[in-house]
PDB file of C-alpha atoms in Angstrom:
ATOM      1  CA  MET Q  20      20.030 -80.393 -39.570  1.00 41.00           C
ATOM      2  CA  LYS Q  21      21.090 -76.793 -39.079  1.00 42.00           C
ATOM      3  CA  PHE Q  22      17.341 -75.945 -39.785  1.00 38.00           C
ATOM      4  CA  GLN Q  23      16.149 -77.882 -37.047  1.00 40.00           C
ATOM      5  CA  TYR Q  24      18.502 -76.125 -34.828  1.00 39.00           C
ATOM      6  CA  VAL Q  25      17.477 -72.852 -35.525  1.00 37.00           C
ATOM      7  CA  LEU Q  26      13.817 -73.497 -35.340  1.00 35.00           C
ATOM      8  CA  ALA Q  27      14.396 -75.193 -31.708  1.00 37.00           C
ATOM      9  CA  LEU Q  28      16.120 -71.950 -30.960  1.00 37.00           C
ATOM     10  CA  ALA Q  29      13.830 -69.827 -32.402  1.00 39.00           C
ATOM     11  CA  PHE Q  30      10.832 -71.743 -30.287  1.00 37.00           C
ATOM     12  CA  LEU Q  31      12.657 -71.828 -26.834  1.00 37.00           C
ATOM     13  CA  VAL Q  32      13.503 -67.588 -27.472  1.00 38.00           C
ATOM     14  CA  LEU Q  33       9.589 -67.016 -27.940  1.00 40.00           C
ATOM     15  CA  SER Q  34       8.485 -69.466 -24.952  1.00 40.00           C
ATOM     16  CA  ALA Q  35      11.273 -66.955 -22.705  1.00 40.00           C
ATOM     17  CA  CYS Q  36       9.489 -64.337 -24.236  1.00 42.00           C
ATOM     18  CA  LYS Q  37       6.295 -65.461 -23.648  1.00 40.00           C
ATOM     19  CA  GLY Q  38       7.253 -66.810 -19.900  1.00 41.00           C
ATOM     20  CA  ASN Q  39       8.170 -62.761 -18.962  1.00 41.00           C
ATOM     21  CA  GLU Q  40       5.533 -61.093 -20.489  1.00 47.00           C
ATOM     22  CA  GLU Q  41       3.717 -59.359 -17.892  1.00 53.00           C
ATOM     23  CA  LYS Q  42       0.087 -60.378 -17.362  1.00 72.00           C
ATOM     24  CA  SER Q  43      -0.974 -58.756 -14.513  1.00 86.00           C
ATOM     25  CA  ASP Q  44      -2.186 -54.843 -14.449  1.00 90.00           C
ATOM     26  CA  ALA Q  45      -0.017 -53.458 -12.356  1.00 92.00           C
ATOM     27  CA  PHE Q  46       2.209 -53.896  -9.623  1.00 92.00           C
ATOM     28  CA  GLY Q  47       3.458 -52.798  -5.772  1.00 93.00           C
ATOM     29  CA  ASN Q  48       4.435 -53.676  -2.341  1.00 95.00           C
ATOM     30  CA  PHE Q  49       1.840 -54.296   0.722  1.00 96.00           C
ATOM     31  CA  GLU Q  50       1.368 -51.657   3.487  1.00 95.00           C
ATOM     32  CA  THR Q  51      -0.746 -50.517   6.639  1.00 94.00           C
ATOM     33  CA  ASP Q  52      -1.174 -47.143   8.091  1.00 92.00           C
ATOM     34  CA  GLU Q  53       1.523 -46.848  11.440  1.00 94.00           C
ATOM     35  CA  THR Q  54       1.051 -45.244  14.539  1.00 96.00           C
ATOM     36  CA  ILE Q  55       3.976 -43.981  16.842  1.00 96.00           C
ATOM     37  CA  VAL Q  56       3.012 -43.576  20.337  1.00 97.00           C
ATOM     38  CA  SER Q  57       5.469 -41.277  22.382  1.00 96.00           C
ATOM     39  CA  ALA Q  58       5.412 -40.491  26.411  1.00 96.00           C
ATOM     40  CA  GLU Q  59       3.587 -37.211  27.393  1.00 96.00           C
ATOM     41  CA  MET Q  60       5.774 -36.962  30.347  1.00 96.00           C
ATOM     42  CA  ALA Q  61       9.518 -37.306  31.368  1.00 95.00           C
ATOM     43  CA  GLY Q  62      10.448 -39.816  33.933  1.00 95.00           C
ATOM     44  CA  LYS Q  63      11.742 -43.295  34.363  1.00 96.00           C
ATOM     45  CA  LEU Q  64       9.610 -45.679  32.571  1.00 96.00           C
ATOM     46  CA  VAL Q  65       8.602 -48.415  35.383  1.00 96.00           C
ATOM     47  CA  SER Q  66       6.863 -50.480  33.919  1.00 95.00           C
ATOM     48  CA  PHE Q  67       7.069 -51.208  29.996  1.00 94.00           C
ATOM     49  CA  GLN Q  68       6.090 -54.917  28.930  1.00 85.00           C
ATOM     50  CA  SER Q  69       5.273 -54.767  25.517  1.00 89.00           C
ATOM     51  CA  GLU Q  70       7.291 -57.001  22.948  1.00 92.00           C
ATOM     52  CA  THR Q  71       7.143 -56.916  19.077  1.00 93.00           C
ATOM     53  CA  GLY Q  72       4.590 -58.998  17.925  1.00 91.00           C
ATOM     54  CA  ASP Q  73       2.373 -58.307  20.835  1.00 94.00           C
ATOM     55  CA  LEU Q  74      -1.393 -58.152  19.884  1.00 94.00           C
ATOM     56  CA  VAL Q  75      -2.969 -55.181  22.172  1.00 95.00           C
ATOM     57  CA  GLU Q  76      -6.284 -54.010  22.246  1.00 95.00           C
ATOM     58  CA  THR Q  77      -7.799 -50.070  22.142  1.00 95.00           C
ATOM     59  CA  GLY Q  78      -7.043 -48.445  25.274  1.00 96.00           C
ATOM     60  CA  GLN Q  79      -4.542 -51.165  26.886  1.00 96.00           C
ATOM     61  CA  LEU Q  80      -1.951 -50.020  29.276  1.00 96.00           C
ATOM     62  CA  LEU Q  81       1.681 -49.981  27.535  1.00 96.00           C
ATOM     63  CA  GLY Q  82       3.905 -48.628  29.876  1.00 96.00           C
ATOM     64  CA  ILE Q  83       3.917 -46.202  33.615  1.00 97.00           C
ATOM     65  CA  VAL Q  84       6.077 -43.486  33.558  1.00 97.00           C
ATOM     66  CA  ASP Q  85       7.731 -42.677  37.313  1.00 96.00           C
ATOM     67  CA  THR Q  86       4.388 -41.153  38.922  1.00 96.00           C
ATOM     68  CA  THR Q  87       6.235 -40.615  43.019  1.00 95.00           C
ATOM     69  CA  GLN Q  88       6.508 -36.569  42.198  1.00 95.00           C
ATOM     70  CA  ILE Q  89       3.369 -36.030  40.910  1.00 96.00           C
ATOM     71  CA  SER Q  90       1.888 -37.984  43.367  1.00 96.00           C
ATOM     72  CA  LEU Q  91       3.150 -36.045  45.891  1.00 96.00           C
ATOM     73  CA  GLN Q  92       2.471 -33.039  44.305  1.00 96.00           C
ATOM     74  CA  LEU Q  93      -1.110 -33.936  44.189  1.00 96.00           C
ATOM     75  CA  LYS Q  94      -0.757 -34.734  48.259  1.00 96.00           C
ATOM     76  CA  GLN Q  95      -0.106 -31.489  49.096  1.00 96.00           C
ATOM     77  CA  LEU Q  96      -2.314 -29.776  46.879  1.00 96.00           C
ATOM     78  CA  GLU Q  97      -5.374 -31.566  48.681  1.00 95.00           C
ATOM     79  CA  ALA Q  98      -3.636 -30.689  51.932  1.00 95.00           C
ATOM     80  CA  GLN Q  99      -3.698 -26.875  51.289  1.00 94.00           C
ATOM     81  CA  GLN Q 100      -7.481 -27.448  49.712  1.00 93.00           C
ATOM     82  CA  GLN Q 101      -8.615 -28.912  53.288  1.00 93.00           C
ATOM     83  CA  ALA Q 102      -6.359 -26.080  55.230  1.00 93.00           C
ATOM     84  CA  VAL Q 103      -8.270 -23.756  53.010  1.00 92.00           C
ATOM     85  CA  ALA Q 104     -12.320 -25.473  53.630  1.00 91.00           C
ATOM     86  CA  ALA Q 105     -11.572 -25.603  57.456  1.00 91.00           C
ATOM     87  CA  LYS Q 106     -10.826 -21.680  57.106  1.00 89.00           C
ATOM     88  CA  LYS Q 107     -14.158 -21.076  55.187  1.00 88.00           C
ATOM     89  CA  VAL Q 108     -15.414 -22.983  58.368  1.00 89.00           C
ATOM     90  CA  ASN Q 109     -14.353 -21.044  61.157  1.00 89.00           C
ATOM     91  CA  VAL Q 110     -15.057 -17.541  59.072  1.00 88.00           C
ATOM     92  CA  ARG Q 111     -18.445 -19.130  58.488  1.00 88.00           C
ATOM     93  CA  ALA Q 112     -18.837 -20.122  62.676  1.00 89.00           C
ATOM     94  CA  GLN Q 113     -17.556 -16.736  63.318  1.00 89.00           C
ATOM     95  CA  VAL Q 114     -20.118 -15.155  60.978  1.00 87.00           C
ATOM     96  CA  GLU Q 115     -22.896 -17.188  63.650  1.00 88.00           C
ATOM     97  CA  VAL Q 116     -21.650 -15.816  66.280  1.00 89.00           C
ATOM     98  CA  LEU Q 117     -21.800 -12.445  65.700  1.00 88.00           C
ATOM     99  CA  LYS Q 118     -25.205 -12.277  64.005  1.00 87.00           C
ATOM    100  CA  GLU Q 119     -26.884 -14.275  67.666  1.00 87.00           C
ATOM    101  CA  GLN Q 120     -24.337 -11.268  68.892  1.00 89.00           C
ATOM    102  CA  ILE Q 121     -26.857  -8.808  67.046  1.00 88.00           C
ATOM    103  CA  ARG Q 122     -30.073 -10.490  67.331  1.00 87.00           C
ATOM    104  CA  ALA Q 123     -29.848 -10.331  71.351  1.00 85.00           C
ATOM    105  CA  LEU Q 124     -28.495  -6.701  70.702  1.00 88.00           C
ATOM    106  CA  GLU Q 125     -31.639  -5.361  68.550  1.00 87.00           C
ATOM    107  CA  THR Q 126     -33.661  -6.339  71.138  1.00 85.00           C
ATOM    108  CA  ASN Q 127     -31.595  -4.201  73.749  1.00 85.00           C
ATOM    109  CA  GLN Q 128     -31.390  -1.383  71.350  1.00 87.00           C
ATOM    110  CA  GLN Q 129     -35.257  -1.491  70.692  1.00 88.00           C
ATOM    111  CA  ARG Q 130     -35.768  -1.422  74.458  1.00 87.00           C
ATOM    112  CA  VAL Q 131     -33.118   1.413  74.599  1.00 87.00           C
ATOM    113  CA  HIS Q 132     -35.036   3.266  72.101  1.00 90.00           C
ATOM    114  CA  LYS Q 133     -38.357   2.972  73.449  1.00 88.00           C
ATOM    115  CA  LEU Q 134     -37.204   4.234  76.746  1.00 85.00           C
ATOM    116  CA  PHE Q 135     -35.649   7.147  74.915  1.00 83.00           C
ATOM    117  CA  ALA Q 136     -38.857   8.107  73.626  1.00 87.00           C
ATOM    118  CA  GLU Q 137     -40.726   8.139  77.103  1.00 84.00           C
ATOM    119  CA  LYS Q 138     -38.029  10.067  78.219  1.00 84.00           C
ATOM    120  CA  ALA Q 139     -36.159   7.081  80.307  1.00 83.00           C
ATOM    121  CA  ALA Q 140     -33.230   6.833  78.614  1.00 82.00           C
ATOM    122  CA  THR Q 141     -30.579   9.180  77.203  1.00 87.00           C
ATOM    123  CA  GLN Q 142     -28.846  10.103  73.995  1.00 90.00           C
ATOM    124  CA  GLN Q 143     -25.809   8.685  75.133  1.00 91.00           C
ATOM    125  CA  GLN Q 144     -27.081   5.334  75.671  1.00 89.00           C
ATOM    126  CA  VAL Q 145     -29.126   5.759  72.029  1.00 86.00           C
ATOM    127  CA  ASP Q 146     -25.993   5.917  70.571  1.00 88.00           C
ATOM    128  CA  ASP Q 147     -23.657   3.663  71.865  1.00 87.00           C
ATOM    129  CA  VAL Q 148     -26.062   0.927  71.498  1.00 87.00           C
ATOM    130  CA  ASP Q 149     -26.837   2.049  67.958  1.00 88.00           C
ATOM    131  CA  GLY Q 150     -22.694   2.365  67.509  1.00 91.00           C
ATOM    132  CA  GLN Q 151     -22.702  -1.313  68.816  1.00 90.00           C
ATOM    133  CA  MET Q 152     -25.116  -2.466  66.210  1.00 88.00           C
ATOM    134  CA  ARG Q 153     -23.182  -0.692  63.221  1.00 91.00           C
ATOM    135  CA  VAL Q 154     -19.797  -2.063  64.436  1.00 89.00           C
ATOM    136  CA  LEU Q 155     -21.023  -5.581  64.354  1.00 87.00           C
ATOM    137  CA  GLY Q 156     -22.429  -5.316  60.973  1.00 86.00           C
ATOM    138  CA  LYS Q 157     -19.464  -3.816  59.737  1.00 89.00           C
ATOM    139  CA  GLN Q 158     -17.534  -6.963  61.550  1.00 88.00           C
ATOM    140  CA  VAL Q 159     -20.110  -9.260  59.745  1.00 87.00           C
ATOM    141  CA  GLU Q 160     -19.929  -7.476  56.064  1.00 86.00           C
ATOM    142  CA  SER Q 161     -15.463  -7.853  57.058  1.00 86.00           C
ATOM    143  CA  LEU Q 162     -16.139 -11.625  57.533  1.00 86.00           C
ATOM    144  CA  ASN Q 163     -18.410 -12.168  54.532  1.00 84.00           C
ATOM    145  CA  SER Q 164     -15.528 -10.756  51.975  1.00 84.00           C
ATOM    146  CA  GLN Q 165     -13.560 -13.328  53.217  1.00 87.00           C
ATOM    147  CA  PHE Q 166     -15.483 -15.821  51.660  1.00 85.00           C
ATOM    148  CA  VAL Q 167     -14.869 -14.579  48.125  1.00 83.00           C
ATOM    149  CA  SER Q 168     -11.291 -14.311  48.900  1.00 88.00           C
ATOM    150  CA  ILE Q 169     -11.528 -18.025  50.566  1.00 90.00           C
ATOM    151  CA  SER Q 170     -13.688 -18.978  47.731  1.00 89.00           C
ATOM    152  CA  SER Q 171     -10.857 -17.668  44.924  1.00 90.00           C
ATOM    153  CA  GLU Q 172      -8.436 -20.044  46.802  1.00 92.00           C
ATOM    154  CA  LEU Q 173      -9.834 -22.720  46.681  1.00 93.00           C
ATOM    155  CA  ASN Q 174     -10.638 -22.426  42.979  1.00 93.00           C
ATOM    156  CA  VAL Q 175      -7.022 -21.550  42.476  1.00 94.00           C
ATOM    157  CA  LEU Q 176      -5.955 -24.991  44.202  1.00 95.00           C
ATOM    158  CA  SER Q 177      -8.758 -26.620  42.160  1.00 95.00           C
ATOM    159  CA  ALA Q 178      -7.201 -25.939  38.850  1.00 96.00           C
ATOM    160  CA  GLN Q 179      -3.781 -26.755  40.230  1.00 96.00           C
ATOM    161  CA  MET Q 180      -5.036 -30.358  41.073  1.00 97.00           C
ATOM    162  CA  ASN Q 181      -7.177 -30.284  37.521  1.00 97.00           C
ATOM    163  CA  VAL Q 182      -3.415 -29.567  36.186  1.00 96.00           C
ATOM    164  CA  VAL Q 183      -1.307 -32.270  38.429  1.00 97.00           C
ATOM    165  CA  LYS Q 184      -4.021 -34.850  37.390  1.00 97.00           C
ATOM    166  CA  ASP Q 185      -3.576 -34.537  34.073  1.00 97.00           C
ATOM    167  CA  GLN Q 186      -0.234 -35.191  34.721  1.00 96.00           C
ATOM    168  CA  LEU Q 187      -0.683 -37.786  36.289  1.00 97.00           C
ATOM    169  CA  ALA Q 188      -3.240 -39.719  33.832  1.00 96.00           C
ATOM    170  CA  LYS Q 189      -0.707 -38.800  31.196  1.00 96.00           C
ATOM    171  CA  CYS Q 190       2.281 -40.983  33.201  1.00 97.00           C
ATOM    172  CA  PHE Q 191      -0.154 -44.286  32.177  1.00 97.00           C
ATOM    173  CA  ILE Q 192       0.793 -45.213  27.761  1.00 97.00           C
ATOM    174  CA  TYR Q 193      -2.175 -46.443  26.590  1.00 97.00           C
ATOM    175  CA  SER Q 194      -2.372 -48.014  23.517  1.00 96.00           C
ATOM    176  CA  PRO Q 195      -4.892 -45.669  20.862  1.00 96.00           C
ATOM    177  CA  MET Q 196      -5.833 -48.459  18.830  1.00 95.00           C
ATOM    178  CA  GLN Q 197      -5.947 -52.693  18.226  1.00 94.00           C
ATOM    179  CA  GLY Q 198      -3.073 -53.686  16.265  1.00 94.00           C
ATOM    180  CA  ILE Q 199      -0.073 -55.448  16.355  1.00 94.00           C
ATOM    181  CA  VAL Q 200       3.500 -53.951  18.028  1.00 96.00           C
ATOM    182  CA  LEU Q 201       5.017 -53.607  14.949  1.00 95.00           C
ATOM    183  CA  GLU Q 202       8.212 -52.312  17.249  1.00 95.00           C
ATOM    184  CA  THR Q 203       9.648 -50.949  20.076  1.00 96.00           C
ATOM    185  CA  TYR Q 204      11.907 -47.751  21.118  1.00 96.00           C
ATOM    186  CA  VAL Q 205      12.468 -48.335  24.907  1.00 94.00           C
ATOM    187  CA  GLU Q 206      13.260 -50.536  27.775  1.00 94.00           C
ATOM    188  CA  GLN Q 207      11.598 -50.606  31.391  1.00 94.00           C
ATOM    189  CA  GLY Q 208      14.019 -48.840  33.670  1.00 94.00           C
ATOM    190  CA  GLU Q 209      14.975 -46.235  30.708  1.00 94.00           C
ATOM    191  CA  LEU Q 210      14.032 -42.593  30.647  1.00 94.00           C
ATOM    192  CA  ALA Q 211      11.224 -40.934  28.919  1.00 94.00           C
ATOM    193  CA  ALA Q 212      10.766 -38.147  27.619  1.00 94.00           C
ATOM    194  CA  PRO Q 213       7.853 -35.711  26.181  1.00 95.00           C
ATOM    195  CA  GLY Q 214       7.416 -36.864  22.430  1.00 93.00           C
ATOM    196  CA  LYS Q 215      10.411 -40.021  22.616  1.00 93.00           C
ATOM    197  CA  ALA Q 216       8.845 -42.736  20.650  1.00 96.00           C
ATOM    198  CA  VAL Q 217       7.771 -46.102  23.040  1.00 96.00           C
ATOM    199  CA  VAL Q 218       6.435 -48.073  20.192  1.00 97.00           C
ATOM    200  CA  LYS Q 219       4.871 -48.594  16.726  1.00 96.00           C
ATOM    201  CA  LEU Q 220       1.215 -50.247  15.855  1.00 97.00           C
ATOM    202  CA  GLY Q 221       0.016 -51.184  12.792  1.00 95.00           C
ATOM    203  CA  ASP Q 222      -3.024 -52.885  11.914  1.00 94.00           C
ATOM    204  CA  LEU Q 223      -2.546 -56.089  10.026  1.00 93.00           C
ATOM    205  CA  SER Q 224      -6.262 -57.338   9.962  1.00 93.00           C
ATOM    206  CA  GLU Q 225      -6.154 -55.558   6.547  1.00 95.00           C
ATOM    207  CA  LEU Q 226      -3.070 -54.555   4.546  1.00 96.00           C
ATOM    208  CA  ASP Q 227      -3.188 -51.749   1.312  1.00 97.00           C
ATOM    209  CA  LEU Q 228      -1.443 -52.880  -1.754  1.00 97.00           C
ATOM    210  CA  ARG Q 229      -0.443 -49.417  -3.414  1.00 95.00           C
ATOM    211  CA  VAL Q 230      -0.085 -49.749  -6.962  1.00 94.00           C
ATOM    212  CA  TYR Q 231       0.453 -47.255  -9.915  1.00 91.00           C
ATOM    213  CA  VAL Q 232      -1.886 -47.217 -12.838  1.00 91.00           C
ATOM    214  CA  SER Q 233      -1.311 -45.486 -15.851  1.00 87.00           C
ATOM    215  CA  GLY Q 234      -3.315 -42.608 -17.241  1.00 87.00           C
ATOM    216  CA  ALA Q 235      -4.851 -45.087 -19.734  1.00 87.00           C
ATOM    217  CA  GLN Q 236      -5.702 -47.541 -17.117  1.00 91.00           C
ATOM    218  CA  LEU Q 237      -7.009 -44.827 -14.730  1.00 91.00           C
ATOM    219  CA  PRO Q 238     -11.397 -45.024 -16.560  1.00 91.00           C
ATOM    220  CA  HIS Q 239     -11.158 -48.743 -15.707  1.00 91.00           C
ATOM    221  CA  ILE Q 240     -10.524 -48.614 -12.231  1.00 95.00           C
ATOM    222  CA  LYS Q 241     -13.177 -47.006  -9.531  1.00 95.00           C
ATOM    223  CA  LEU Q 242     -13.767 -46.777  -5.581  1.00 95.00           C
ATOM    224  CA  GLY Q 243     -15.174 -49.997  -4.399  1.00 95.00           C
ATOM    225  CA  GLN Q 244     -13.845 -52.012  -7.214  1.00 96.00           C
ATOM    226  CA  GLN Q 245     -13.532 -56.259  -6.337  1.00 96.00           C
ATOM    227  CA  VAL Q 246     -10.286 -56.927  -8.035  1.00 96.00           C
ATOM    228  CA  GLU Q 247      -7.937 -60.344  -8.031  1.00 95.00           C
ATOM    229  CA  VAL Q 248      -4.558 -59.872  -5.904  1.00 96.00           C
ATOM    230  CA  LEU Q 249      -1.533 -61.938  -6.738  1.00 95.00           C
ATOM    231  CA  ILE Q 250       1.088 -62.797  -4.594  1.00 94.00           C
ATOM    232  CA  ASP Q 251       4.201 -65.104  -4.491  1.00 89.00           C
ATOM    233  CA  GLN Q 252       2.904 -68.802  -3.706  1.00 84.00           C
ATOM    234  CA  ASP Q 253       6.966 -70.300  -4.550  1.00 83.00           C
ATOM    235  CA  LYS Q 254       9.077 -69.256  -7.961  1.00 79.00           C
ATOM    236  CA  THR Q 255       6.564 -70.034 -10.373  1.00 81.00           C
ATOM    237  CA  GLU Q 256       3.350 -70.097  -9.081  1.00 87.00           C
ATOM    238  CA  ASN Q 257       1.269 -67.232  -7.300  1.00 89.00           C
ATOM    239  CA  GLN Q 258      -1.725 -67.492  -4.876  1.00 92.00           C
ATOM    240  CA  SER Q 259      -4.937 -65.828  -5.640  1.00 93.00           C
ATOM    241  CA  LEU Q 260      -6.974 -63.141  -3.251  1.00 95.00           C
ATOM    242  CA  GLN Q 261      -9.573 -60.839  -3.418  1.00 95.00           C
ATOM    243  CA  GLY Q 262      -9.133 -57.055  -2.702  1.00 96.00           C
ATOM    244  CA  THR Q 263     -11.227 -53.543  -2.682  1.00 97.00           C
ATOM    245  CA  VAL Q 264      -9.918 -50.389  -4.524  1.00 97.00           C
ATOM    246  CA  SER Q 265     -10.115 -48.237  -1.455  1.00 96.00           C
ATOM    247  CA  TRP Q 266      -8.291 -45.114  -2.693  1.00 96.00           C
ATOM    248  CA  ILE Q 267      -7.683 -43.615  -5.960  1.00 95.00           C
ATOM    249  CA  SER Q 268      -5.086 -40.658  -5.976  1.00 93.00           C
ATOM    250  CA  SER Q 269      -5.630 -37.454  -7.624  1.00 89.00           C
ATOM    251  CA  GLU Q 270      -3.142 -36.204  -8.977  1.00 88.00           C
ATOM    252  CA  ALA Q 271      -0.278 -37.705 -11.319  1.00 85.00           C
ATOM    253  CA  GLU Q 272       3.027 -38.504  -9.887  1.00 82.00           C
ATOM    254  CA  PHE Q 273       5.831 -39.546 -11.942  1.00 76.00           C
ATOM    255  CA  THR Q 274       6.852 -43.333 -12.056  1.00 67.00           C
ATOM    256  CA  PRO Q 275       8.731 -44.263  -8.645  1.00 66.00           C
ATOM    257  CA  LYS Q 276      12.199 -46.115  -9.252  1.00 58.00           C
ATOM    258  CA  ILE Q 277      10.868 -49.468  -7.524  1.00 56.00           C
ATOM    259  CA  ILE Q 278       8.372 -49.778  -9.468  1.00 52.00           C
ATOM    260  CA  GLN Q 279       7.362 -50.825 -12.846  1.00 53.00           C
ATOM    261  CA  THR Q 280       4.060 -50.126 -14.730  1.00 48.00           C
ATOM    262  CA  LYS Q 281       2.839 -52.144 -17.299  1.00 48.00           C
ATOM    263  CA  GLU Q 282       3.875 -49.529 -20.253  1.00 52.00           C
ATOM    264  CA  GLU Q 283       7.387 -48.648 -18.895  1.00 53.00           C
ATOM    265  CA  ARG Q 284       7.218 -45.959 -21.344  1.00 46.00           C
ATOM    266  CA  VAL Q 285       4.766 -43.629 -19.206  1.00 50.00           C
ATOM    267  CA  LYS Q 286       6.352 -41.218 -16.461  1.00 65.00           C
ATOM    268  CA  LEU Q 287       3.764 -40.404 -15.246  1.00 81.00           C
ATOM    269  CA  VAL Q 288       1.105 -42.662 -13.255  1.00 87.00           C
ATOM    270  CA  TYR Q 289      -1.511 -42.294 -10.714  1.00 91.00           C
ATOM    271  CA  ALA Q 290      -1.156 -44.565  -7.218  1.00 93.00           C
ATOM    272  CA  VAL Q 291      -4.133 -46.671  -6.304  1.00 96.00           C
ATOM    273  CA  LYS Q 292      -4.686 -48.669  -2.619  1.00 97.00           C
ATOM    274  CA  VAL Q 293      -6.445 -51.890  -2.766  1.00 97.00           C
ATOM    275  CA  THR Q 294      -7.069 -53.352   0.348  1.00 97.00           C
ATOM    276  CA  VAL Q 295      -6.966 -56.855   1.218  1.00 97.00           C
ATOM    277  CA  LYS Q 296      -8.012 -58.757   4.091  1.00 96.00           C
ATOM    278  CA  ASN Q 297      -5.170 -60.576   5.673  1.00 94.00           C
ATOM    279  CA  ASP Q 298      -5.216 -64.138   6.830  1.00 90.00           C
ATOM    280  CA  GLY Q 299      -1.834 -64.114   8.069  1.00 89.00           C
ATOM    281  CA  ARG Q 300      -0.040 -64.388   4.588  1.00 91.00           C
ATOM    282  CA  LEU Q 301       0.409 -60.640   3.811  1.00 94.00           C
ATOM    283  CA  LYS Q 302       3.490 -59.003   5.652  1.00 92.00           C
ATOM    284  CA  ILE Q 303       4.590 -55.393   5.144  1.00 93.00           C
ATOM    285  CA  GLY Q 304       6.753 -54.455   2.422  1.00 92.00           C
ATOM    286  CA  MET Q 305       5.415 -58.419   0.819  1.00 94.00           C
ATOM    287  CA  PRO Q 306       5.069 -57.111  -3.392  1.00 94.00           C
ATOM    288  CA  GLY Q 307       1.953 -58.328  -4.787  1.00 95.00           C
ATOM    289  CA  GLU Q 308       0.019 -57.686  -8.348  1.00 95.00           C
ATOM    290  CA  VAL Q 309      -3.192 -56.564  -9.502  1.00 96.00           C
ATOM    291  CA  ASN Q 310      -6.013 -57.497 -11.972  1.00 94.00           C
ATOM    292  CA  PHE Q 311      -8.454 -54.953 -12.700  1.00 90.00           C
TER     293      PHE Q 311
END
């Protein structure tokens, strides 16, 4: 009877050891690249409808910072630009008037010079008409020089308008990617500031299982390799998924505290990412196992 008791106890111990034996090659947790979207302009957040769990598309509007002051600056610059442009039109009209006067004076100048050659006009008359031509020519040159100044002024205003338009565009916060809103950091009506986080986005269509392998396992792993990924189905059963090795660290590191590798005595391990398509069962931070 004592022998049977010892035999049963030994059987239970062996069964427990077998049940606790690690059958997977590596263990880790699922993660994804997270993108923090921040405000670029300071002001009141007049529109913000994003909620945690929302699906967003690339270029989708997430929020709007108050644009009142910037819009007023833009209108002011547009008015100044129109005023300067009108000044340019006015100067051009003055130049045309002077050119007409010059054309009329040229006819009179030719007549006076002809009369002077025939001894029918005095030197004073010749000097007067030539002087008038020089004066009109100088006036045209002066007005033409104003075009350069006006053009420079228009260029300055155009540059200022581009700056303000850029600021106006930055008041609109867009999603840089397609994904899920993982977390929101502000509410509508709060003040936004440059660099202040608004939302955190992540692409959950695929998740990466980051695991750590020993140097002995590394030769058996290669990029693009199809592997088996296991996740918990219940307390005793696992679900099997297919994954692809998408990244292998080029440098060894010390074993992370939260990870137990197959060979616990190994001090240095290599990080490996296994990409798994997510059908909705995978969550960020969920533990997983992999068989290479």
